[in-house]
Structures are given as C-alpha cells and as structure tokens.
Amino acid sequence: MLTKEYWISYFQRNKNLFIVSTSILLLTIFFGYMTGYYEGIVSEKTTLTGINIVLSEIPYDFLDIFLTNICVDLSVIIYGFFTTIPSLETTFINGFIIGYCFAMFTLPDFLVSIMPHGIFEIPSSAIALTGAFIALKWELHIIKELLSRKKGLKEIFKLSRFMLNDVVLSAILCFILLLIAGLIESIITPILINLIV
C-alpha cells in the first residue's frame, strides 16, 4: 500500500476530491479574511494585541500541539463515515480562523507567526476533508451495491477495499504533515515571534 505507484494512483484517483476540498478550505479562509477586514481588524494596535494573543495562547509543547492538531484532522476523516457534515463544519471553522488571523496581523507578522507551520497544517486540513469525502464515497458505494443485490457483501468489500486504503493514506499524510508543523510551531515559531515583538 505504501509503494510509490500506490501513492501516485491515490492522488490520481482522488484528484477531483482534492480540488473540491482545497476549494472549500480556500473559500472559508477568504470568508474569514473578509470578515476580519471589514470589522476593522487591521490596525497597528490590534496587530500588536494579536501577536500578544499568539504569544500567550500558543502551547509551546510539541506533544500538545501535535495531539491537538492530529485529533482535529482525524476527527474530520472519521466524520466522513457519518455524512461529512461535522467534517465540513470543522473545516469551515479552521479556514475561517486562518483567514481571520490573516486580517488581524500585518503581512510580515502573519508570515512569521502563522505561515511557517501553516504551510503544513493548511494542506493537512484539505487532505483530511478529502479523506472524509473518500469515506463517504466508500459508504455510498457499499449501500448502492447492496441495494443492487448483484454482489455479496464480502465481494463488495473486497472490490472497494482500495477506498478504505485511501482513507488510511489520507490519515498517514495528515500525520506526517502535522508532525512537521508541530515541530516548527513548538521550536521555530516562538523564536521568530520573539524577534519581531
């Protein structure tokens, strides 16, 4: 399952779902940004307050950061087996917060305090939502095949096993990306923030 060829086929099979997931995330980021912008968030005073909030609320412990993030993304994937509505809800919230932070900080502040780890967390969120869509797709496929009564349950599971493998691969990708993000956020981000405050 972890061969290079399988990874390539994984991305090719789910290309459209990746596009949909990324589009949803980007739209919510944009909505969060516009909300923050039109509320008059962008100001020198608020920017400094925002940086102080970041300083006070970031858990600098790697394990806390990683476990928090991985639990969120894994829950997004798992909720895919339950209509994906909770998955979409979580993605909307994450995207909105990212966009809102972008509006709150000046560009240099955002690039220093959010983006170093965000460049890994944001794709992870999109991949998690993709995993949720794959899970829903698998579930609907099983139901459709069972209703057609052309194949037995065992055969249906066997033929659609690759979809479950894709869900697992989505979780593995999230794990890797969030591991990197957690290391950056707990080690590098605090140093960068202290340099500009």
PDB file of C-alpha atoms in Angstrom, residues 35-192:
ATOM      1  CA  THR A  35     -14.905  39.221   7.932  1.00  0.00           C
ATOM      2  CA  GLY A  36     -11.819  40.334   9.839  1.00  0.00           C
ATOM      3  CA  TYR A  37     -11.025  43.030   7.319  1.00  0.00           C
ATOM      4  CA  TYR A  38     -14.489  44.603   7.306  1.00  0.00           C
ATOM      5  CA  GLU A  39     -14.695  44.536  11.083  1.00  0.00           C
ATOM      6  CA  GLY A  40     -11.738  46.910  11.088  1.00  0.00           C
ATOM      7  CA  ILE A  41      -9.338  44.328  12.477  1.00  0.00           C
ATOM      8  CA  VAL A  42      -6.325  45.569  10.537  1.00  0.00           C
ATOM      9  CA  SER A  43      -4.738  48.249  12.691  1.00  0.00           C
ATOM     10  CA  GLU A  44      -1.411  48.680  14.445  1.00  0.00           C
ATOM     11  CA  LYS A  45      -2.968  48.367  17.897  1.00  0.00           C
ATOM     12  CA  THR A  46      -4.896  45.222  17.069  1.00  0.00           C
ATOM     13  CA  THR A  47      -1.900  43.712  15.329  1.00  0.00           C
ATOM     14  CA  LEU A  48       0.196  44.060  18.473  1.00  0.00           C
ATOM     15  CA  THR A  49      -2.672  42.655  20.539  1.00  0.00           C
ATOM     16  CA  GLY A  50      -2.931  39.769  18.102  1.00  0.00           C
ATOM     17  CA  ILE A  51       0.755  38.988  18.472  1.00  0.00           C
ATOM     18  CA  ASN A  52       0.406  39.047  22.259  1.00  0.00           C
ATOM     19  CA  ILE A  53      -2.536  36.660  21.993  1.00  0.00           C
ATOM     20  CA  VAL A  54      -0.416  34.344  19.870  1.00  0.00           C
ATOM     21  CA  LEU A  55       2.384  34.528  22.428  1.00  0.00           C
ATOM     22  CA  SER A  56       0.076  33.789  25.354  1.00  0.00           C
ATOM     23  CA  GLU A  57      -2.041  31.064  23.765  1.00  0.00           C
ATOM     24  CA  ILE A  58       0.427  29.004  21.744  1.00  0.00           C
ATOM     25  CA  PRO A  59       1.187  25.825  23.645  1.00  0.00           C
ATOM     26  CA  TYR A  60       4.917  25.596  23.036  1.00  0.00           C
ATOM     27  CA  ASP A  61       4.949  21.929  23.983  1.00  0.00           C
ATOM     28  CA  PHE A  62       5.299  19.848  20.820  1.00  0.00           C
ATOM     29  CA  LEU A  63       3.174  16.979  22.079  1.00  0.00           C
ATOM     30  CA  ASP A  64       0.252  19.255  22.981  1.00  0.00           C
ATOM     31  CA  ILE A  65       0.348  20.947  19.589  1.00  0.00           C
ATOM     32  CA  PHE A  66       0.659  17.715  17.639  1.00  0.00           C
ATOM     33  CA  LEU A  67      -2.033  15.825  19.565  1.00  0.00           C
ATOM     34  CA  THR A  68      -4.474  18.733  19.308  1.00  0.00           C
ATOM     35  CA  ASN A  69      -3.983  19.076  15.562  1.00  0.00           C
ATOM     36  CA  ILE A  70      -3.982  15.368  14.742  1.00  0.00           C
ATOM     37  CA  CYS A  71      -7.142  14.794  16.792  1.00  0.00           C
ATOM     38  CA  VAL A  72      -8.900  17.526  14.817  1.00  0.00           C
ATOM     39  CA  ASP A  73      -7.850  16.185  11.410  1.00  0.00           C
ATOM     40  CA  LEU A  74      -8.520  12.552  12.313  1.00  0.00           C
ATOM     41  CA  SER A  75     -11.975  13.504  13.568  1.00  0.00           C
ATOM     42  CA  VAL A  76     -12.614  15.223  10.222  1.00  0.00           C
ATOM     43  CA  ILE A  77     -11.703  11.988   8.409  1.00  0.00           C
ATOM     44  CA  ILE A  78     -13.732   9.753  10.730  1.00  0.00           C
ATOM     45  CA  TYR A  79     -16.793  12.000  10.471  1.00  0.00           C
ATOM     46  CA  GLY A  80     -16.698  11.211   6.757  1.00  0.00           C
ATOM     47  CA  PHE A  81     -18.407   7.939   7.614  1.00  0.00           C
ATOM     48  CA  PHE A  82     -21.247   9.988   9.133  1.00  0.00           C
ATOM     49  CA  THR A  83     -22.393  12.237   6.233  1.00  0.00           C
ATOM     50  CA  THR A  84     -19.300  14.541   6.391  1.00  0.00           C
ATOM     51  CA  ILE A  85     -21.403  17.386   7.821  1.00  0.00           C
ATOM     52  CA  PRO A  86     -19.252  17.570  11.005  1.00  0.00           C
ATOM     53  CA  SER A  87     -16.170  17.349   8.754  1.00  0.00           C
ATOM     54  CA  LEU A  88     -17.308  20.353   6.753  1.00  0.00           C
ATOM     55  CA  GLU A  89     -18.179  22.226   9.928  1.00  0.00           C
ATOM     56  CA  THR A  90     -14.684  21.709  11.371  1.00  0.00           C
ATOM     57  CA  THR A  91     -13.065  22.706   8.068  1.00  0.00           C
ATOM     58  CA  PHE A  92     -15.188  25.864   7.900  1.00  0.00           C
ATOM     59  CA  ILE A  93     -14.087  26.836  11.414  1.00  0.00           C
ATOM     60  CA  ASN A  94     -10.395  26.143  10.703  1.00  0.00           C
ATOM     61  CA  GLY A  95     -10.446  28.046   7.425  1.00  0.00           C
ATOM     62  CA  PHE A  96     -12.323  30.966   8.950  1.00  0.00           C
ATOM     63  CA  ILE A  97      -9.801  31.263  11.801  1.00  0.00           C
ATOM     64  CA  ILE A  98      -6.861  31.213   9.375  1.00  0.00           C
ATOM     65  CA  GLY A  99      -8.411  33.954   7.254  1.00  0.00           C
ATOM     66  CA  TYR A 100      -9.375  35.983  10.308  1.00  0.00           C
ATOM     67  CA  CYS A 101      -5.794  35.807  11.609  1.00  0.00           C
ATOM     68  CA  PHE A 102      -4.544  36.924   8.208  1.00  0.00           C
ATOM     69  CA  ALA A 103      -6.744  40.030   8.513  1.00  0.00           C
ATOM     70  CA  MET A 104      -5.717  40.593  12.131  1.00  0.00           C
ATOM     71  CA  PHE A 105      -1.974  40.688  11.511  1.00  0.00           C
ATOM     72  CA  THR A 106       0.162  42.670   9.127  1.00  0.00           C
ATOM     73  CA  LEU A 107       1.613  40.519   6.363  1.00  0.00           C
ATOM     74  CA  PRO A 108       5.086  40.253   7.999  1.00  0.00           C
ATOM     75  CA  ASP A 109       3.509  39.276  11.348  1.00  0.00           C
ATOM     76  CA  PHE A 110       1.327  36.658   9.672  1.00  0.00           C
ATOM     77  CA  LEU A 111       4.246  35.227   7.723  1.00  0.00           C
ATOM     78  CA  VAL A 112       6.313  34.916  10.906  1.00  0.00           C
ATOM     79  CA  SER A 113       3.710  33.705  13.407  1.00  0.00           C
ATOM     80  CA  ILE A 114       1.323  31.617  11.304  1.00  0.00           C
ATOM     81  CA  MET A 115       2.780  30.597   7.957  1.00  0.00           C
ATOM     82  CA  PRO A 116       5.898  28.620   9.000  1.00  0.00           C
ATOM     83  CA  HIS A 117       3.725  25.861  10.446  1.00  0.00           C
ATOM     84  CA  GLY A 118       0.610  26.845   8.482  1.00  0.00           C
ATOM     85  CA  ILE A 119       2.122  25.717   5.179  1.00  0.00           C
ATOM     86  CA  PHE A 120       1.888  22.183   6.571  1.00  0.00           C
ATOM     87  CA  GLU A 121      -1.313  22.493   8.618  1.00  0.00           C
ATOM     88  CA  ILE A 122      -3.392  24.013   5.812  1.00  0.00           C
ATOM     89  CA  PRO A 123      -2.706  21.188   3.294  1.00  0.00           C
ATOM     90  CA  SER A 124      -3.319  18.706   6.116  1.00  0.00           C
ATOM     91  CA  SER A 125      -6.785  20.202   6.644  1.00  0.00           C
ATOM     92  CA  ALA A 126      -7.544  19.854   2.924  1.00  0.00           C
ATOM     93  CA  ILE A 127      -6.287  16.258   2.907  1.00  0.00           C
ATOM     94  CA  ALA A 128      -8.365  15.432   5.989  1.00  0.00           C
ATOM     95  CA  LEU A 129     -11.506  16.719   4.268  1.00  0.00           C
ATOM     96  CA  THR A 130     -10.560  14.712   1.184  1.00  0.00           C
ATOM     97  CA  GLY A 131     -10.282  11.628   3.395  1.00  0.00           C
ATOM     98  CA  ALA A 132     -13.763  12.376   4.737  1.00  0.00           C
ATOM     99  CA  PHE A 133     -15.159  12.593   1.206  1.00  0.00           C
ATOM    100  CA  ILE A 134     -13.471   9.299   0.293  1.00  0.00           C
ATOM    101  CA  ALA A 135     -15.015   7.677   3.374  1.00  0.00           C
ATOM    102  CA  LEU A 136     -18.460   8.941   2.380  1.00  0.00           C
ATOM    103  CA  LYS A 137     -17.890   7.797  -1.203  1.00  0.00           C
ATOM    104  CA  TRP A 138     -16.959   4.316   0.048  1.00  0.00           C
ATOM    105  CA  GLU A 139     -20.026   4.168   2.274  1.00  0.00           C
ATOM    106  CA  LEU A 140     -22.383   5.230  -0.527  1.00  0.00           C
ATOM    107  CA  HIS A 141     -20.747   2.706  -2.863  1.00  0.00           C
ATOM    108  CA  ILE A 142     -21.366  -0.104  -0.363  1.00  0.00           C
ATOM    109  CA  ILE A 143     -25.014   0.891   0.053  1.00  0.00           C
ATOM    110  CA  LYS A 144     -25.535   1.172  -3.709  1.00  0.00           C
ATOM    111  CA  GLU A 145     -24.005  -2.256  -4.361  1.00  0.00           C
ATOM    112  CA  LEU A 146     -26.000  -3.878  -1.573  1.00  0.00           C
ATOM    113  CA  LEU A 147     -29.245  -2.429  -2.925  1.00  0.00           C
ATOM    114  CA  SER A 148     -28.444  -3.717  -6.421  1.00  0.00           C
ATOM    115  CA  ARG A 149     -28.084  -7.252  -4.971  1.00  0.00           C
ATOM    116  CA  LYS A 150     -25.644  -8.193  -7.730  1.00  0.00           C
ATOM    117  CA  LYS A 151     -22.769  -8.972  -5.374  1.00  0.00           C
ATOM    118  CA  GLY A 152     -22.394 -10.361  -1.891  1.00  0.00           C
ATOM    119  CA  LEU A 153     -21.163  -8.221   0.992  1.00  0.00           C
ATOM    120  CA  LYS A 154     -17.773  -9.953   1.098  1.00  0.00           C
ATOM    121  CA  GLU A 155     -17.170  -9.347  -2.610  1.00  0.00           C
ATOM    122  CA  ILE A 156     -18.293  -5.716  -2.344  1.00  0.00           C
ATOM    123  CA  PHE A 157     -15.859  -5.085   0.498  1.00  0.00           C
ATOM    124  CA  LYS A 158     -13.048  -6.765  -1.405  1.00  0.00           C
ATOM    125  CA  LEU A 159     -13.618  -4.716  -4.569  1.00  0.00           C
ATOM    126  CA  SER A 160     -13.912  -1.439  -2.680  1.00  0.00           C
ATOM    127  CA  ARG A 161     -11.044  -2.029  -0.263  1.00  0.00           C
ATOM    128  CA  PHE A 162      -8.855   0.460  -2.132  1.00  0.00           C
ATOM    129  CA  MET A 163     -11.172   3.241  -0.966  1.00  0.00           C
ATOM    130  CA  LEU A 164     -10.583   2.324   2.659  1.00  0.00           C
ATOM    131  CA  ASN A 165      -6.858   2.202   1.932  1.00  0.00           C
ATOM    132  CA  ASP A 166      -7.158   5.731   0.554  1.00  0.00           C
ATOM    133  CA  VAL A 167      -8.818   6.864   3.784  1.00  0.00           C
ATOM    134  CA  VAL A 168      -5.890   5.388   5.721  1.00  0.00           C
ATOM    135  CA  LEU A 169      -3.387   7.076   3.385  1.00  0.00           C
ATOM    136  CA  SER A 170      -5.124  10.400   3.991  1.00  0.00           C
ATOM    137  CA  ALA A 171      -4.656   9.894   7.730  1.00  0.00           C
ATOM    138  CA  ILE A 172      -0.975   8.992   7.217  1.00  0.00           C
ATOM    139  CA  LEU A 173      -0.401  12.146   5.170  1.00  0.00           C
ATOM    140  CA  CYS A 174      -2.055  14.254   7.871  1.00  0.00           C
ATOM    141  CA  PHE A 175       0.142  12.583  10.490  1.00  0.00           C
ATOM    142  CA  ILE A 176       3.330  13.395   8.573  1.00  0.00           C
ATOM    143  CA  LEU A 177       2.360  16.994   7.791  1.00  0.00           C
ATOM    144  CA  LEU A 178       1.201  17.726  11.343  1.00  0.00           C
ATOM    145  CA  LEU A 179       4.333  16.157  12.795  1.00  0.00           C
ATOM    146  CA  ILE A 180       6.416  18.643  10.803  1.00  0.00           C
ATOM    147  CA  ALA A 181       4.029  21.506  11.644  1.00  0.00           C
ATOM    148  CA  GLY A 182       4.168  20.677  15.352  1.00  0.00           C
ATOM    149  CA  LEU A 183       7.959  20.742  15.391  1.00  0.00           C
ATOM    150  CA  ILE A 184       8.029  24.099  13.606  1.00  0.00           C
ATOM    151  CA  GLU A 185       5.303  25.631  15.792  1.00  0.00           C
ATOM    152  CA  SER A 186       6.874  24.494  19.059  1.00  0.00           C
ATOM    153  CA  ILE A 187      10.515  25.267  18.223  1.00  0.00           C
ATOM    154  CA  ILE A 188      10.848  27.771  15.381  1.00  0.00           C
ATOM    155  CA  THR A 189       7.678  29.903  15.618  1.00  0.00           C
ATOM    156  CA  PRO A 190       8.305  31.130  19.218  1.00  0.00           C
ATOM    157  CA  ILE A 191      11.824  32.209  18.232  1.00  0.00           C
ATOM    158  CA  LEU A 192      10.534  34.093  15.185  1.00  0.00           C
TER     159      LEU A 192
END
